[in-house]
Amino acid sequence: MSIFTSSTGGGLFSTRRDDPDVELSLPLYSSADNRSSGFLAAASSNLPTSRSASPRPTDRIPRPSTPPALFSPPPLAGRLRRVCRQSWQTILVVMLLLYTFYTFLRPSTIQIDAADAVAEYDGGPPKSKITHLVMVTGHAIWMGGPTLGDDEKEWTLLSYQKGLAKTFKQHIQKGVDIAQADEGSLLVFTGGETRRFAGPSSEAQSYWSLAYLSKLIPPESSLFNRSTTEEFARDSYENLLFSICRFHEYTSNYPSKITVVGFEFKRERFETVHRHAIRYPHEQFTYIGLDNTDDQEQLAHFQKGEKEGTLAQFRADPHGCVDAGLVSKKKERNPFRTRHGDPIITTLLSTDHSLHLATGVVDMSTPPPPDLAAGVPTTPSRLFTKAGAPLTPEQVRKLETERLKAKAQRQQREQEAAAESAPLPRGTKRTFASAAPPPTADGKPNTDDRPARNLRNAKDAPARPLESIQAARKFQKYVEYDFSKMQDTKGGFISVADDPHSVLAAAEAAGKPANMTLEDWDRQQLKKRLQREQQGAFEPAILKGGKKCFECESLELDWKFLEVFGARVCGKCKEKLPDKYSLLTKTECREDYLLTDPELRDEELLPHMDKPNPHKSNWATMNLYLRYQVEEFAWKKWGSPEALDEEYERRTAEQKRRKDAKFQKRLMDLKKRTRVETWKRQGKLGAVSGGKHVHEWGELVEKEGAGEGIGVKTCVECGMEVEEMII
């Protein structure tokens, strides 16, 4: 039987048998018809399965009268055609996949010029050798373009800045030239994101990009590694102050020389006002001014506005924190609400208006303090701190008045809150006003459908005072309370806070003069505490003829180290030389340097600093010792560092030997009590062959009564006998 189908999927389904007179022809549906599979299966099931079986009468159907040409081709030709068609389809799919991979995964054909490639540069002097700050102030934002800043359309200029693009490029060129000539300088472009329509792009970043694309700062030069940006300044004062902070962030020290590049008409503002506001020495400050001399009318307008406007405002408010005009300009020049990340500047800018009013205004006629006039400041100026600021009597009176007002308002709010939350007597019905929601801001009744707060609901009740104290996971059954912060409520009776005129209040104010108020008494106690701890205004002053640092001869000594240890060292050298000036705990001195407790308790031999225990407040006080003093005493005690190491190794070996001996003793005791026979056998024969017994056989002796040809060998040590046949 043979089956033929046409290439188009249709035609006749023919079944030929040996009988030439019989042929079964059925119509064949296309593959798209859902009935074709079932129809063919049914048709094939009705066909005879054996050649010898005789067909039924119903199977005999006359031959069709269709010519032979309409029938399908022979089996071999159809099979070849089908194989060729499948092969062509496979080839097309493979070619399509190859083209897809080639299109999406082929390497880039962009050619990068070696001269334009930015190579990492690690040259130039160390950061500790950089002492010169070269600052270029930004005034506009360059958006990029083919002319590299020559066309003013590439700049975000304000209405009064027309024609200044050329001057901006001159500022950049001058700053690059100064920094290029001094290998110990750091070039800082300063200016924040001052233009909303320019997007989050800063003046400093655009200046640096313009200098880089103009080949003024090539990657292969040392200046490429000595140039950076400061992108938070909003006015000229912040340009100078933030650039110094950026210099400290970049080099870990403050500049010994500052060179500012800007407009000539701003020279007096920088040299007289800003420099004096930060208390920087005049002889170490240089200002280079470049103006647009092509437009004299514009230059005269700038000079007049500087003298009558900005310069006068900064003279009255050197830090730019109080004057309304300067503050509004800062807000306008910060459209994206960015903040400076330096902790010193963040603390300065986060102070409130009253503190700026008390400490921000500086009398420009007063000379700078002697400690800052003598050299370069290595710490923030004391004018920025509240404790070291000189307050006038008028400022003290204003601050005291505002403090008393705030205290009275707080007491009034607390009394009102206590009256509202007081429980009602039993059997008293609440009023509608207490249950109704509060009115709106404009005084109208609140129509909110949400129910009022139900005071009878336990989940709405106020939390207990100690519910906020949560125990650690491993201390679920134990909570450590800070008793220094807990308040004795006297069991609910009248306390000192309720009755300040009681006997208990008088006991707390023991020693207070009768004619002194409580506020004056508290202020006096605070002053004594600061004086005792030498903090705030009582911090030791820096004098020219005073003691100097042993390492760098600096006048800014760490007074705590000088008072406790007698060590003349400044804060910078203390951080730079940790192998000499770091602090050691008592445990480290006892274990690493093999010092005894009597030696560590003797303050004449080894002075120490006491600090609270950082792990638990109720643990013993932590004693800290200076490293070089401990090492000096240890070398003197043991002779040399090598002798100390030998003693340490000897003690370590002795400790290990004792530990092993103790372990072996316990192990032997355990063996005695458990495996007696095994211990005996190992004790007698354990030394042979690493703890294993090896038989040592004697001569073969014929055994009596065992028959002929049978001998016996006996182990010399354990007596074991083995029979062998004698051949």
PDB file of C-alpha atoms in Angstrom, residues 157-162:
ATOM      1  CA  LEU A 157      23.882  85.615  30.961  1.00  0.00           C
ATOM      2  CA  LEU A 158      21.638  88.015  32.814  1.00  0.00           C
ATOM      3  CA  SER A 159      20.558  91.325  31.348  1.00  0.00           C
ATOM      4  CA  TYR A 160      23.453  93.287  32.881  1.00  0.00           C
ATOM      5  CA  GLN A 161      26.090  90.686  31.887  1.00  0.00           C
ATOM      6  CA  LYS A 162      26.055  91.310  28.139  1.00  0.00           C
TER       7      LYS A 162
END
